[in-house]
């Protein structure tokens, strides 16, 4: 295959199968896209992105791993698309856009019309009622009266604009949304029962499966009205997060009673409705900055203390450091240096042996430090640069003032070594208790991720709030949060005691208040576990033996837990600017 590579020139944008090892160490040939090329010691290397695979698997490969027989060349584009979707190399005004999209034949007809009008104006004929245009048999709009006060030039321009607007409409008129047929008052959708009755629609509805639905504005936010679904009946007074839900243990779910749809992978746990881009938080970018540079890993290797890390994604470290084989970081202040000698010289002057800020938790060798992004700007910025190597969607690097950082460390005789961290906004209008969360690769799959999540909810309990992580979550983050939510909710349900010989009862709001997990996340987790059933006019949570056994095994493996007694944390009112 290398011989074929020398005879056929591969360019950026080509697609072809590339040899790689899967998790079972078997050979596979997934389709990949060539993002860049370089030559090292006379050998050509190709940077490939595997289609439908996570970007952290992107890598440099040699020519012998390419299948040249199935090479696909990139399609040529006539012009670069602009922000408004029209062709051209720069954003254009509506008038310029009109000139660009008018067909040539219609341009000629417009010129003929202009010449005809000029000829008629010379005769000052004030009764132009029958002038027609030769363009595709359409009738030219004729002026009712020529006024002497207007100059001929202004009239010609106005007539051209009017003609072009009729010929080439730039905005296709959208028909009004189809009204939702109302059902008799005795029938209502049973899905709404476990959700707030009027204020919020059910979460996790797949957008592609929905018909055009009218919207209603609530608190300044447009929300879709969920149409009633025939065939699902319940009593009119059923519903709401305050409704009592009975818990059945050790019973297999009755398939006829299950009414909730299968769980979706949507990470927007509020209502599944696409919202406008947020202007706050660490994930505010619309990904328009995502170019060929940021799609490629730019750091080969990072040495942090006794660990060497291979980055997964691009991180905006200084350009001169991206060509180094190894980037050295001080594990206490996270300052980046270009050589081992520079690191050794820095360590003789660096007095830190733990992250700056206040230690608010310590149990055994695990400690948490609270760091203000304004008071410790350098450390916060260095932490964000390191985190970007392992978080694809992170866009916060330098503006750290509105954020708090909670760094988890492991203590030994040399100091406090960073294990992971999470950040949160000082003031969050959307009840976010986590902006970004990361466990460094050497400490992954050891329970530290759930410990970070549990600590974030312990802070929310002290603050007296319910919280939710910022969206979108990464693939690994979504798995961690779903696992934590499932274990936390099942732990509460299994601890419920029967009341007066009846089955135990609990509401969605009570689960949310006990755990500080937002109601939408509680509901989505119950849906994901397929626990909610509607049976004989009431809601029941059915815990099968399989779910109970799986939960007990998982909790036996979970050794690291947060002890609230070891937390010394006083929340601040960040709405007062003096606190900043």
XYZ file of C-alpha atoms in Angstrom:
580
model
C 0.000 0.000 0.000
C 2.954 2.307 0.448
C 3.813 1.925 -3.254
C 0.321 3.043 -4.191
C 0.726 6.018 -1.863
C 3.800 7.212 -3.742
C 2.016 7.024 -7.088
C -1.200 8.747 -5.906
C -0.942 12.121 -4.228
C -2.943 12.291 -0.994
C -4.213 15.723 -0.027
C -5.938 17.081 3.059
C -9.607 16.159 3.134
C -9.188 12.744 1.503
C -11.026 9.828 3.086
C -9.914 6.217 3.105
C -9.824 3.178 5.418
C -6.980 3.186 7.961
C -5.667 0.206 9.922
C -6.025 0.403 13.717
C -6.419 -1.918 16.704
C -9.765 -2.127 18.487
C -10.333 -2.822 22.191
C -9.895 -6.554 21.619
C -6.556 -5.827 19.865
C -7.987 -6.988 16.567
C -7.283 -5.301 13.253
C -10.027 -3.119 11.798
C -10.227 -0.663 8.913
C -12.518 2.254 9.865
C -13.009 5.147 7.454
C -10.814 8.128 8.321
C -10.233 11.659 7.055
C -6.769 13.071 6.356
C -6.436 16.333 8.312
C -2.749 17.075 7.797
C 0.485 15.747 6.302
C 4.130 16.089 7.307
C 7.475 14.494 6.489
C 9.834 13.317 9.219
C 13.240 11.796 8.358
C 12.134 11.145 4.793
C 8.906 9.378 5.861
C 5.456 10.773 5.171
C 3.084 10.909 8.121
C -0.670 11.516 7.919
C -2.847 12.905 10.715
C -6.163 11.045 10.524
C -9.545 11.483 12.200
C -11.608 8.303 12.355
C -15.133 9.072 11.181
C -17.780 8.389 13.858
C -15.043 7.949 16.496
C -14.096 10.321 19.314
C -11.426 12.876 18.433
C -9.131 11.606 21.184
C -8.367 8.597 18.954
C -6.937 10.836 16.192
C -3.299 10.067 15.484
C -0.371 10.302 13.089
C -0.043 7.185 10.923
C 2.412 5.969 8.328
C 1.584 5.224 4.691
C 1.577 1.442 5.178
C -1.609 1.738 7.295
C -3.606 3.383 4.496
C -5.872 1.454 2.115
C -5.285 3.324 -1.146
C -7.725 1.149 -3.107
C -10.691 2.922 -1.485
C -9.314 6.470 -1.575
C -11.990 9.199 -1.762
C -10.885 12.653 -2.871
C -12.548 15.710 -1.292
C -15.350 17.338 -3.260
C -14.493 20.677 -4.771
C -16.588 23.607 -3.640
C -17.183 26.534 -5.954
C -17.199 29.164 -3.248
C -16.701 29.249 0.477
C -20.019 29.426 2.330
C -20.501 32.442 4.532
C -22.335 32.917 7.788
C -25.652 33.667 6.101
C -25.409 30.530 3.968
C -24.848 32.390 0.666
C -21.869 31.907 -1.589
C -18.975 34.318 -1.452
C -15.757 34.948 0.415
C -17.139 37.483 2.886
C -20.451 38.424 4.489
C -22.485 40.403 2.019
C -25.274 42.910 2.323
C -28.803 41.942 1.237
C -28.496 44.082 -1.909
C -25.195 42.470 -2.839
C -26.615 39.048 -2.085
C -29.522 39.757 -4.390
C -27.152 40.669 -7.187
C -25.223 37.451 -6.654
C -28.152 35.057 -6.769
C -30.126 36.641 -9.643
C -29.874 34.352 -12.705
C -28.131 35.747 -15.787
C -31.229 35.484 -17.949
C -33.239 37.549 -15.500
C -30.456 40.141 -15.273
C -30.715 40.665 -19.025
C -34.464 41.022 -18.787
C -34.076 43.573 -16.004
C -31.707 45.607 -18.195
C -34.255 45.533 -21.013
C -36.918 46.770 -18.614
C -34.660 49.598 -17.477
C -33.978 50.688 -21.046
C -37.702 50.591 -21.800
C -38.505 52.769 -18.791
C -35.803 55.291 -19.715
C -37.216 55.558 -23.233
C -40.717 56.071 -21.878
C -39.568 58.709 -19.388
C -38.041 60.754 -22.190
C -41.526 61.168 -23.663
C -42.924 62.002 -20.203
C -45.824 59.652 -20.735
C -47.791 59.819 -17.484
C -50.120 56.920 -18.284
C -47.861 53.872 -18.191
C -50.445 51.223 -17.446
C -49.661 48.562 -20.038
C -45.882 48.149 -19.966
C -44.938 44.479 -19.717
C -41.671 42.648 -19.077
C -40.351 39.882 -21.334
C -38.968 37.919 -18.315
C -40.605 34.475 -18.294
C -43.965 35.940 -19.180
C -44.243 37.864 -15.903
C -45.851 41.299 -15.822
C -43.579 44.126 -14.792
C -44.970 46.177 -11.915
C -45.837 49.590 -13.432
C -45.844 52.895 -11.572
C -49.188 54.617 -11.208
C -47.761 58.069 -11.738
C -44.408 59.600 -12.625
C -43.696 62.512 -10.414
C -41.529 65.247 -11.818
C -40.020 66.015 -8.371
C -38.141 62.664 -8.274
C -35.017 62.379 -10.337
C -34.880 59.787 -13.092
C -31.908 58.049 -11.476
C -33.729 57.381 -8.202
C -36.707 55.990 -10.094
C -34.527 53.585 -12.078
C -32.855 52.273 -8.885
C -36.178 51.884 -7.089
C -37.670 50.044 -10.076
C -34.683 47.654 -10.281
C -34.906 46.815 -6.579
C -38.631 46.189 -6.807
C -38.206 43.957 -9.850
C -35.425 41.879 -8.253
C -37.358 41.390 -5.042
C -40.219 39.921 -6.996
C -38.055 37.694 -9.160
C -35.733 36.239 -6.500
C -37.195 36.066 -2.980
C -34.316 35.569 -0.535
C -36.471 34.330 2.338
C -38.854 31.485 1.691
C -42.172 32.187 3.421
C -42.763 29.665 6.179
C -46.320 28.381 6.551
C -47.818 28.680 10.015
C -47.418 25.748 12.383
C -50.063 23.075 12.150
C -52.470 23.444 15.073
C -52.572 20.534 17.480
C -55.992 18.859 17.545
C -57.538 18.990 20.991
C -58.780 15.798 22.556
C -61.795 15.496 24.863
C -61.135 16.824 28.323
C -61.353 13.361 29.833
C -58.170 12.182 28.124
C -54.722 13.518 28.863
C -51.198 12.380 28.309
C -49.928 10.180 31.079
C -46.362 11.343 30.564
C -47.067 14.687 32.194
C -47.841 13.035 35.498
C -44.285 12.764 36.785
C -43.357 16.240 35.572
C -44.485 19.675 36.758
C -48.078 19.942 35.601
C -47.940 23.112 33.491
C -44.587 24.745 33.929
C -42.271 22.224 32.280
C -42.788 19.666 29.522
C -41.239 16.182 29.688
C -37.471 15.980 29.141
C -35.561 13.916 26.619
C -37.893 14.132 23.602
C -36.081 13.401 20.386
C -36.244 16.509 18.204
C -36.344 14.638 14.928
C -39.468 12.721 15.962
C -41.598 15.781 16.713
C -44.179 17.387 14.442
C -44.333 21.194 14.195
C -45.828 22.187 17.549
C -47.027 25.603 18.733
C -44.956 27.320 21.386
C -45.867 29.188 24.535
C -43.728 31.836 26.226
C -43.092 31.332 29.939
C -40.818 33.662 31.910
C -39.383 34.997 28.671
C -38.471 31.540 27.360
C -40.266 29.932 24.431
C -41.394 26.400 25.210
C -43.210 23.877 23.067
C -46.617 22.603 23.964
C -46.652 18.819 24.158
C -49.740 17.509 22.360
C -51.993 14.994 24.105
C -51.321 11.427 23.063
C -54.291 9.193 22.355
C -54.540 5.802 23.969
C -52.931 6.870 27.238
C -55.531 7.711 29.840
C -55.198 8.779 33.428
C -57.149 10.702 35.973
C -57.187 14.457 35.555
C -55.737 15.087 39.021
C -52.719 12.769 38.502
C -49.343 14.367 37.985
C -46.706 16.698 39.256
C -43.477 16.154 41.157
C -45.376 16.328 44.434
C -47.534 13.306 43.604
C -46.865 10.333 45.840
C -45.203 7.433 44.059
C -45.401 3.975 45.564
C -42.276 1.848 45.599
C -42.484 -1.886 44.891
C -39.386 -3.916 45.681
C -38.368 -7.294 44.351
C -41.133 -7.417 41.759
C -40.629 -7.741 38.057
C -42.042 -4.817 36.039
C -45.349 -5.437 34.313
C -44.816 -4.759 30.652
C -48.388 -3.602 30.101
C -48.028 -0.882 32.705
C -44.837 0.704 31.359
C -45.766 3.953 29.656
C -42.593 6.057 29.505
C -40.618 6.209 26.239
C -37.133 4.693 26.041
C -34.416 6.984 27.372
C -32.724 9.300 24.893
C -29.082 10.262 24.838
C -29.969 13.942 24.986
C -27.919 15.670 27.644
C -30.257 18.620 27.993
C -32.189 17.464 31.019
C -34.359 20.561 31.229
C -36.880 19.980 28.481
C -35.164 18.732 25.343
C -35.828 22.048 23.565
C -32.961 23.655 21.633
C -32.179 26.986 23.239
C -30.192 29.994 22.132
C -26.418 29.900 22.792
C -25.638 30.820 26.389
C -23.569 33.912 27.043
C -22.173 32.708 30.384
C -20.240 29.675 31.571
C -17.216 27.815 30.292
C -18.942 26.252 27.257
C -20.377 29.337 25.556
C -18.743 28.820 22.177
C -20.879 27.860 19.176
C -17.945 25.818 17.818
C -17.492 28.299 14.938
C -13.821 28.527 15.956
C -13.354 24.845 15.181
C -10.897 24.955 12.290
C -8.220 22.596 11.042
C -5.785 23.862 13.697
C -7.953 23.185 16.730
C -9.020 19.786 15.367
C -5.472 18.461 15.734
C -3.582 17.615 18.904
C -0.684 20.033 19.235
C 1.082 18.615 22.314
C 2.860 15.286 22.035
C 3.417 14.533 25.710
C 3.107 16.232 29.112
C 5.227 15.365 32.139
C 3.368 16.163 35.366
C 5.186 15.000 38.488
C 5.773 11.266 38.247
C 3.294 10.842 35.376
C 3.606 11.306 31.640
C 0.290 12.141 29.968
C -0.614 11.850 26.305
C -3.123 14.634 25.492
C -6.409 13.822 23.785
C -7.277 17.199 22.254
C -5.911 20.578 21.199
C -4.886 23.030 23.912
C -3.811 26.651 23.262
C -0.379 26.501 24.806
C 2.182 28.940 23.315
C 3.128 28.032 19.757
C 6.843 27.615 20.509
C 6.055 24.820 23.006
C 4.017 22.709 20.582
C 7.097 21.513 18.682
C 8.730 20.032 21.806
C 8.672 16.252 22.295
C 7.737 16.730 25.991
C 6.081 19.676 27.761
C 7.079 19.870 31.436
C 4.638 21.105 34.108
C 5.237 21.884 37.763
C 2.740 19.645 39.538
C 2.108 22.214 42.294
C 1.726 25.543 40.447
C 1.112 23.955 36.974
C 3.539 26.353 35.282
C 4.654 25.031 31.880
C 8.356 24.843 30.981
C 10.214 23.789 27.867
C 12.890 21.484 29.294
C 13.722 19.279 32.268
C 16.558 21.604 33.269
C 14.163 24.567 33.356
C 11.764 22.507 35.502
C 14.519 21.577 37.972
C 15.577 25.224 38.234
C 11.930 26.241 38.767
C 11.401 23.670 41.547
C 14.241 25.223 43.568
C 12.309 28.521 43.585
C 8.676 27.257 43.740
C 7.466 27.252 47.327
C 4.082 25.666 46.688
C 3.469 22.125 47.838
C -0.307 22.276 47.427
C -2.736 24.232 45.234
C -3.215 27.864 46.299
C -6.456 28.672 48.087
C -8.319 27.285 51.084
C -8.363 23.619 52.047
C -12.049 22.961 52.764
C -12.025 19.141 53.033
C -9.592 16.497 54.252
C -10.135 12.849 55.043
C -7.245 10.420 54.941
C -5.021 11.348 52.023
C -7.800 13.092 50.028
C -8.100 16.888 50.215
C -10.097 19.536 48.359
C -8.919 23.111 47.826
C -11.185 26.024 46.876
C -9.466 28.435 44.473
C -10.848 31.816 43.429
C -10.293 32.427 39.713
C -9.753 36.134 40.346
C -7.344 35.903 43.290
C -5.263 33.059 41.795
C -5.446 33.917 38.094
C -2.159 32.332 36.969
C -2.870 28.991 38.598
C -6.446 28.976 37.270
C -5.313 29.719 33.726
C -2.649 27.004 33.853
C -5.252 24.563 35.190
C -7.593 25.392 32.296
C -4.830 24.876 29.732
C -4.054 21.461 31.215
C -7.747 20.521 31.353
C -8.279 21.476 27.704
C -5.906 18.655 26.715
C -8.594 16.217 27.914
C -11.864 18.164 27.428
C -12.966 18.733 23.847
C -15.810 21.219 24.489
C -14.006 23.460 26.967
C -13.560 27.065 25.798
C -12.598 28.814 29.058
C -8.858 29.539 29.230
C -8.064 33.052 30.438
C -11.213 34.767 31.767
C -11.272 32.912 35.081
C -12.610 35.717 37.297
C -16.268 34.517 37.410
C -15.305 30.962 38.433
C -14.350 28.947 41.483
C -12.100 25.903 41.114
C -12.219 22.913 43.448
C -9.043 20.847 43.119
C -8.876 17.323 44.561
C -5.430 16.196 45.690
C -3.748 13.113 47.086
C -1.217 13.646 49.849
C 2.164 11.990 50.369
C 5.501 12.983 51.872
C 6.344 15.235 48.882
C 3.134 17.272 48.933
C -0.417 17.407 47.621
C -0.596 15.971 44.086
C -3.451 16.994 41.799
C -5.909 14.198 40.964
C -8.735 16.115 39.316
C -10.872 19.205 39.643
C -14.188 20.799 38.837
C -15.104 24.431 38.310
C -18.363 26.279 38.909
C -19.691 29.756 38.297
C -19.820 32.104 41.269
C -23.283 33.174 40.134
C -25.227 30.715 37.991
C -28.659 31.731 36.728
C -29.366 28.172 35.546
C -28.568 26.264 38.772
C -25.286 24.863 37.454
C -23.133 23.424 40.216
C -20.394 22.221 37.824
C -18.978 23.967 34.753
C -16.099 21.645 33.881
C -15.054 18.445 35.621
C -11.993 16.308 34.970
C -10.153 13.388 36.489
C -6.622 13.181 35.119
C -5.985 9.978 33.094
C -3.607 8.328 35.615
C -6.398 8.420 38.225
C -9.329 7.404 36.047
C -11.352 4.217 36.673
C -10.484 4.347 40.368
C -13.611 6.036 41.759
C -12.266 9.607 41.806
C -14.764 10.813 39.202
C -17.774 9.905 41.345
C -16.007 11.433 44.333
C -15.738 14.767 42.490
C -19.419 14.595 41.517
C -20.465 13.676 45.062
C -18.439 16.592 46.451
C -20.137 19.039 44.064
C -23.547 17.933 45.358
C -22.386 18.165 48.980
C -21.547 21.816 48.313
C -25.044 22.285 46.852
C -26.556 20.747 50.005
C -24.665 23.252 52.174
C -25.841 26.070 49.904
C -29.416 24.784 50.151
C -29.813 24.475 46.376
C -30.352 21.803 43.750
C -27.761 21.655 41.001
C -26.984 20.165 37.624
C -23.830 20.014 35.497
C -23.305 22.320 32.552
C -24.190 20.816 29.161
C -23.010 19.305 26.922
C -21.314 16.580 28.917
C -18.529 14.600 27.324
C -19.099 10.910 26.662
C -17.139 9.914 29.769
C -18.783 12.646 31.825
C -22.266 11.475 30.845
C -21.435 7.912 31.887
C -20.093 9.079 35.244
C -23.083 11.287 36.020
C -25.630 8.646 35.010
C -23.886 6.108 37.198
C -23.787 8.525 40.159
C -27.440 9.555 39.769
C -28.541 5.916 39.484
C -26.653 4.788 42.578
C -27.753 7.804 44.633
C -31.455 7.474 43.804
C -31.513 3.687 44.216
C -29.790 4.089 47.574
C -32.674 6.298 48.765
C -35.400 4.070 47.372
C -33.972 0.939 48.983
C -33.716 2.667 52.377
C -37.427 3.572 52.418
C -39.411 1.856 55.174
C -43.058 0.728 54.870
C -45.554 3.055 56.519
C -48.317 1.374 58.563
C -47.968 -1.845 56.633
C -48.356 -0.076 53.275
C -45.779 0.219 50.547
C -43.372 3.162 51.035
C -44.182 6.362 49.162
C -42.004 9.249 47.975
C -42.265 12.214 45.597
C -39.901 13.510 42.937
C -39.444 16.713 44.931
C -38.468 14.769 48.047
C -35.805 12.823 46.132
C -34.495 16.105 44.721
C -34.359 17.772 48.143
C -32.565 14.826 49.766
C -29.911 14.505 47.048
C -29.721 18.132 45.739
C -30.052 16.601 42.266
C -32.262 18.693 40.008
C -35.768 17.327 39.375
C -35.159 16.922 35.651
C -32.091 14.773 36.325
C -34.062 12.629 38.805
C -36.808 12.055 36.237
C -34.375 11.275 33.418
C -32.555 8.760 35.649
C -35.793 6.993 36.586
C -36.611 6.849 32.879
C -33.132 5.557 32.061
C -33.505 2.780 34.638
C -37.064 2.125 33.394
C -38.421 2.152 36.956
C -41.606 4.229 36.595
C -44.862 2.436 35.821
C -48.469 3.609 35.775
C -50.656 0.950 37.327
C -54.289 1.090 38.484
C -54.490 4.869 38.482
C -51.233 5.589 40.309
C -47.499 5.699 39.705
C -45.249 2.980 41.065
C -41.471 2.514 41.086
C -40.777 -1.148 40.488
C -37.393 -2.422 41.701
C -36.668 -5.806 40.218
C -34.240 -8.293 41.719
C -31.838 -7.678 38.846
C -31.680 -3.927 39.579
C -31.288 -4.484 43.324
C -28.508 -7.064 42.878
C -26.670 -4.845 40.386
C -26.891 -1.863 42.741
C -25.563 -3.829 45.730
C -22.588 -5.096 43.717
C -21.801 -1.583 42.491
C -21.933 -0.119 45.994
C -19.546 -2.798 47.281
C -16.937 -1.568 44.788
C -17.450 2.095 45.727
C -14.984 2.589 48.551
C -14.352 6.337 48.211
C -17.157 8.450 49.714
C -17.449 12.045 50.889
C -17.855 12.468 54.660
C -19.961 15.622 55.283
C -18.422 15.947 58.762
C -15.017 16.619 57.203
C -16.322 19.456 55.019
C -15.578 22.968 56.300
C -17.283 25.223 53.796
C -19.164 28.495 54.147
C -20.999 29.626 51.001
C -20.636 33.260 49.941
C -23.200 35.604 48.454
C -21.473 36.440 45.176
C -24.249 38.822 44.134
C -22.497 41.443 46.275
C -19.662 42.722 44.121
C -17.541 43.377 47.178
C -17.075 39.606 47.575
C -15.249 39.465 44.248
